[in-house]
Tab-separated table of C-alpha atoms in Angstrom:
chain	number	residue	atom	x	y	z
A	513	MET	CA	0.000	0.000	0.000
A	514	ALA	CA	1.317	3.459	-0.911
A	515	GLN	CA	2.460	5.688	1.948
A	516	THR	CA	-0.034	8.431	2.808
A	517	LEU	CA	1.699	11.773	2.489
A	518	GLY	CA	1.647	14.398	5.213
A	519	THR	CA	0.525	18.005	4.892
A	520	LEU	CA	2.590	21.175	4.605
A	521	TYR	CA	1.012	23.975	6.663
A	522	LEU	CA	1.976	27.606	5.963
A	523	ILE	CA	1.676	29.409	9.293
A	524	PRO	CA	1.364	33.232	9.431
A	525	VAL	CA	3.191	35.056	12.230
A	526	PRO	CA	2.418	38.550	13.612
A	527	LEU	CA	4.921	41.288	12.787
A	528	ALA	CA	4.920	42.570	16.359
A	529	GLU	CA	4.800	41.238	19.909
A	530	VAL	CA	1.023	41.205	20.356
A	531	ASP	CA	-1.683	39.086	21.927
A	532	HIS	CA	-2.110	36.297	19.372
A	533	SER	CA	-5.830	36.115	20.076
A	534	THR	CA	-6.192	39.448	18.247
A	535	CYS	CA	-4.792	38.196	14.943
A	536	LEU	CA	-4.584	34.381	14.831
A	537	PRO	CA	-7.628	32.108	14.382
A	538	THR	CA	-8.268	29.567	17.124
A	539	TYR	CA	-7.880	26.845	14.483
A	540	ASN	CA	-4.211	27.785	14.051
A	541	VAL	CA	-3.674	27.675	17.796
A	542	SER	CA	-5.252	24.211	18.059
A	543	LEU	CA	-3.370	22.862	15.023
A	544	ILE	CA	0.161	23.977	15.915
A	545	PRO	CA	0.618	21.537	18.857
A	546	THR	CA	-0.051	18.603	16.476
A	547	ILE	CA	3.029	19.465	14.381
A	548	ARG	CA	6.487	18.222	15.361
A	549	HIS	CA	8.519	19.367	12.349
A	550	PHE	CA	8.921	23.021	11.386
A	551	ILE	CA	10.723	24.671	8.481
A	552	VAL	CA	11.613	28.123	9.782
A	553	GLU	CA	13.453	31.256	8.735
A	554	ASN	CA	14.929	31.749	12.210
A	555	VAL	CA	14.922	29.016	14.858
A	556	ARG	CA	15.077	31.349	17.842
A	557	SER	CA	12.122	33.525	16.846
A	558	ALA	CA	10.137	30.461	15.725
A	559	ARG	CA	10.617	28.846	19.132
A	560	ARG	CA	9.499	32.083	20.804
A	561	PHE	CA	6.391	32.279	18.602
A	562	LEU	CA	5.418	28.657	19.247
A	563	LYS	CA	5.861	29.029	22.993
A	564	ALA	CA	3.679	32.148	22.942
A	565	VAL	CA	0.964	30.221	21.066
A	566	ASP	CA	0.996	27.316	23.545
A	567	ARG	CA	2.992	27.542	26.767
A	568	THR	CA	2.601	23.788	27.339
A	569	LEU	CA	4.573	22.918	24.199
A	570	ASP	CA	7.796	21.020	24.845
A	571	ILE	CA	9.939	22.972	22.390
A	572	ASP	CA	12.895	20.627	22.837
A	573	GLN	CA	10.838	17.766	21.370
A	574	LEU	CA	10.345	19.655	18.106
A	575	THR	CA	12.610	19.497	15.059
A	576	PHE	CA	13.518	22.697	13.229
A	577	TYR	CA	14.940	23.058	9.719
A	578	GLU	CA	16.311	26.498	8.920
A	579	LEU	CA	15.299	28.009	5.568
A	580	ASN	CA	16.773	31.383	4.645
A	581	LYS	CA	19.083	32.961	2.067
A	582	HIS	CA	21.994	30.868	3.385
A	583	THR	CA	20.218	27.511	2.923
A	584	ALA	CA	21.690	25.300	0.208
A	585	PRO	CA	19.011	24.457	-2.421
A	586	GLU	CA	19.834	20.738	-2.185
A	587	ALA	CA	19.028	20.751	1.541
A	588	ILE	CA	15.381	21.697	1.004
A	589	ALA	CA	14.364	18.231	-0.216
A	590	ASP	CA	15.447	16.719	3.123
A	591	TYR	CA	13.180	19.166	4.975
A	592	LEU	CA	10.154	17.480	3.394
A	593	LEU	CA	11.107	13.933	4.370
A	594	PRO	CA	8.738	13.941	7.382
A	595	ALA	CA	5.835	14.918	5.084
A	596	LEU	CA	6.806	12.171	2.643
A	597	ASN	CA	6.571	9.789	5.608
A	598	GLY	CA	3.045	10.951	6.472
A	599	GLN	CA	3.773	13.572	9.138
A	600	PRO	CA	2.550	17.188	9.147
A	601	VAL	CA	5.172	19.905	8.623
A	602	GLY	CA	4.789	23.619	9.399
A	603	VAL	CA	6.475	26.544	7.646
A	604	ILE	CA	7.132	29.678	9.695
A	605	SER	CA	8.804	32.801	8.325
A	606	GLU	CA	10.464	35.449	10.484
A	607	ALA	CA	7.325	37.580	10.348
A	608	GLY	CA	4.292	37.655	8.103
A	609	CYS	CA	3.097	34.986	5.683
A	610	PRO	CA	5.444	32.245	4.444
A	611	ALA	CA	6.351	32.542	0.746
A	612	VAL	CA	4.923	36.088	0.481
A	613	ALA	CA	7.844	38.527	0.693
A	614	ASP	CA	9.422	35.883	2.941
A	615	PRO	CA	11.216	32.556	2.401
A	616	GLY	CA	9.114	29.493	1.717
A	617	ALA	CA	8.257	29.553	-1.985
A	618	ASP	CA	10.968	27.008	-2.868
A	619	VAL	CA	9.795	24.447	-0.332
A	620	VAL	CA	6.160	24.978	-1.346
A	621	ALA	CA	7.064	24.472	-5.008
A	622	LEU	CA	8.864	21.242	-4.155
A	623	ALA	CA	5.932	20.018	-2.061
A	624	GLN	CA	3.602	20.681	-4.995
A	625	ARG	CA	5.830	18.658	-7.304
A	626	LYS	CA	5.914	15.761	-4.854
A	627	GLY	CA	2.140	15.717	-4.404
A	628	ILE	CA	2.211	16.851	-0.766
A	629	THR	CA	-0.949	18.692	0.255
A	630	VAL	CA	-0.222	22.378	0.917
A	631	ILE	CA	-2.551	24.298	3.262
A	632	PRO	CA	-2.003	28.050	3.784
A	633	LEU	CA	-3.506	29.038	7.122
A	634	VAL	CA	-5.499	32.220	7.616
A	635	GLY	CA	-3.642	34.939	9.481
A	636	PRO	CA	-2.218	38.446	9.304
A	637	SER	CA	-0.762	39.555	5.967
A	638	SER	CA	0.717	43.022	6.396
A	639	ILE	CA	0.702	43.556	2.619
A	640	LEU	CA	-3.036	42.954	2.287
A	641	MET	CA	-3.843	44.744	5.551
A	642	ALA	CA	-1.962	47.798	4.291
A	643	LEU	CA	-3.815	47.714	0.965
A	644	MET	CA	-7.159	47.349	2.751
A	645	GLY	CA	-6.488	50.382	4.931
A	646	SER	CA	-4.822	52.617	2.344
A	647	GLY	CA	-7.894	53.713	0.405
A	648	PHE	CA	-6.085	52.862	-2.840
A	649	ASN	CA	-7.266	50.701	-5.739
A	650	GLY	CA	-7.780	47.147	-4.466
A	651	GLN	CA	-8.870	45.843	-7.869
A	652	ARG	CA	-5.548	46.454	-9.569
A	653	PHE	CA	-2.283	46.496	-7.639
A	654	ALA	CA	1.319	45.310	-7.903
A	655	PHE	CA	3.686	44.172	-5.176
A	656	ARG	CA	7.205	45.332	-6.057
A	657	GLY	CA	9.136	43.830	-3.165
A	658	TYR	CA	12.376	45.720	-2.543
A	659	LEU	CA	13.123	48.606	-4.896
A	660	PRO	CA	16.575	48.789	-6.566
A	661	ILE	CA	19.363	49.982	-4.271
A	662	ASP	CA	21.155	51.975	-6.965
A	663	GLU	CA	19.898	55.586	-6.853
A	664	ARG	CA	19.494	55.907	-10.625
A	665	GLU	CA	17.707	52.574	-10.976
A	666	ARG	CA	15.475	53.379	-8.005
A	667	THR	CA	14.536	56.737	-9.532
A	668	GLU	CA	13.627	55.012	-12.804
A	669	ALA	CA	11.528	52.462	-10.901
A	670	LEU	CA	9.661	55.240	-9.088
A	671	ARG	CA	8.907	57.035	-12.350
A	672	GLU	CA	7.610	53.825	-13.876
A	673	MET	CA	5.411	53.232	-10.821
A	674	GLU	CA	3.975	56.742	-11.012
A	675	GLY	CA	3.269	56.139	-14.688
A	676	ARG	CA	1.276	53.003	-13.883
A	677	ILE	CA	-0.667	54.912	-11.235
A	678	ARG	CA	-1.549	57.658	-13.725
A	679	SER	CA	-2.296	55.336	-16.659
A	680	PHE	CA	-4.045	52.430	-14.938
A	681	GLY	CA	-4.794	53.520	-11.371
A	682	GLU	CA	-2.614	50.593	-10.299
A	683	THR	CA	-1.613	50.681	-6.628
A	684	GLN	CA	2.126	50.173	-6.113
A	685	ILE	CA	3.178	48.248	-2.982
A	686	PHE	CA	6.778	47.832	-1.819
A	687	ILE	CA	9.002	47.317	1.217
A	688	GLU	CA	12.406	48.383	2.472
A	689	THR	CA	14.981	47.122	4.950
A	690	PRO	CA	13.635	48.652	8.195
A	691	TYR	CA	16.735	50.703	9.003
A	692	ARG	CA	16.377	52.471	5.616
A	693	ASN	CA	12.663	53.301	5.941
A	694	VAL	CA	13.098	57.024	6.568
A	695	GLN	CA	15.626	57.397	3.738
A	696	LEU	CA	13.139	55.717	1.392
A	697	VAL	CA	10.383	58.192	2.240
A	698	GLU	CA	12.850	61.053	1.742
A	699	GLN	CA	13.665	59.647	-1.713
A	700	LEU	CA	9.980	59.389	-2.579
A	701	ILE	CA	9.473	63.026	-1.594
A	702	ARG	CA	12.521	64.044	-3.614
A	703	HIS	CA	11.834	62.125	-6.817
A	704	CYS	CA	8.038	61.796	-7.074
A	705	SER	CA	5.288	64.336	-7.693
A	706	GLY	CA	4.087	66.075	-4.567
A	707	ASN	CA	0.515	65.145	-5.544
A	708	THR	CA	1.275	61.416	-5.496
A	709	MET	CA	-0.345	59.752	-2.507
A	710	LEU	CA	1.753	57.650	-0.124
A	711	CYS	CA	0.373	55.260	2.481
A	712	ILE	CA	2.722	54.292	5.318
A	713	ALA	CA	1.630	51.106	7.101
A	714	SER	CA	3.930	50.305	10.008
A	715	ALA	CA	3.835	47.776	12.869
A	716	LEU	CA	0.362	46.588	11.891
A	717	THR	CA	-1.435	44.475	14.536
A	718	SER	CA	0.494	46.270	17.320
A	719	PRO	CA	-0.799	49.068	19.592
A	720	GLU	CA	1.810	51.389	17.995
A	721	ALA	CA	0.529	50.772	14.469
A	722	ILE	CA	0.698	53.549	11.872
A	723	LEU	CA	-1.672	53.441	8.885
A	724	GLN	CA	-1.914	56.832	7.208
A	725	THR	CA	-2.380	58.006	3.608
A	726	LYS	CA	-1.255	61.507	2.631
A	727	SER	CA	0.207	63.277	-0.385
A	728	LEU	CA	3.988	63.334	-0.560
A	729	SER	CA	3.900	67.099	-0.181
A	730	VAL	CA	2.188	66.647	3.204
A	731	TRP	CA	4.619	63.913	4.311
A	732	ARG	CA	7.517	66.332	3.682
A	733	GLY	CA	8.894	67.264	7.093
A	734	ASN	CA	6.353	64.990	8.815
A	735	ILE	CA	7.828	61.514	8.420
A	736	PRO	CA	6.737	59.353	11.385
A	737	ASN	CA	9.138	57.351	13.532
A	738	ILE	CA	9.443	54.206	11.390
A	739	HIS	CA	13.178	53.656	11.759
A	740	LYS	CA	13.898	49.926	12.176
A	741	ILE	CA	10.156	49.120	12.254
A	742	PRO	CA	8.691	46.691	9.641
A	743	THR	CA	6.755	48.901	7.235
A	744	ILE	CA	4.742	48.545	4.029
A	745	PHE	CA	4.712	51.462	1.556
A	746	LEU	CA	1.992	52.087	-1.031
A	747	LEU	CA	1.784	54.682	-3.775
A	748	GLY	CA	-1.576	55.413	-5.366
A	749	ARG	CA	-4.256	57.970	-5.965
């Protein structure tokens, strides 16, 4: 008889230290203790998240496989061995939703090829939460990830994004390394039209959350304290 395959669960994680009951479904909380193998971006933060979800968990009895930019591609196949042997496996990114602006896509793609059932769990997605609260076009939008680092290339990317906003009303969503957040807003003010609207969505799900949409001319001189804080940026109209 053929071996029944396990399931790969994609587990969202809050971006901030918050009460999980405010942003995680009870189903997630009840499911997590049934999983003994986790593919994670960072073992330490994953252990902290799991312990916060269920204080009775014996963390030392769990197995963690680290998946980040340093992971060798050939190692990923071994991470799915428990699922191939019928056991459930969870994927946890550092913060947010696995495989969406976070590691995980490669292991999901491999699971799909091997016929392993993939179940994305409901939970906080800062990208979608920011879009929901921005007031921008939710019918047509593009997630740009990180913009180019080179100043000239970044300027060209911003002009192209403004063009898509003007021509199609397409909302432009992007992120930055948290310690460069303020510099990014300064660049937007410098290189984009003052009439272009910018939404800053920072530390969503936390009591210190910022979710404000203003024209770039209004943001000038009024950039909030978003240094080193995970933030989503949206340009629109």
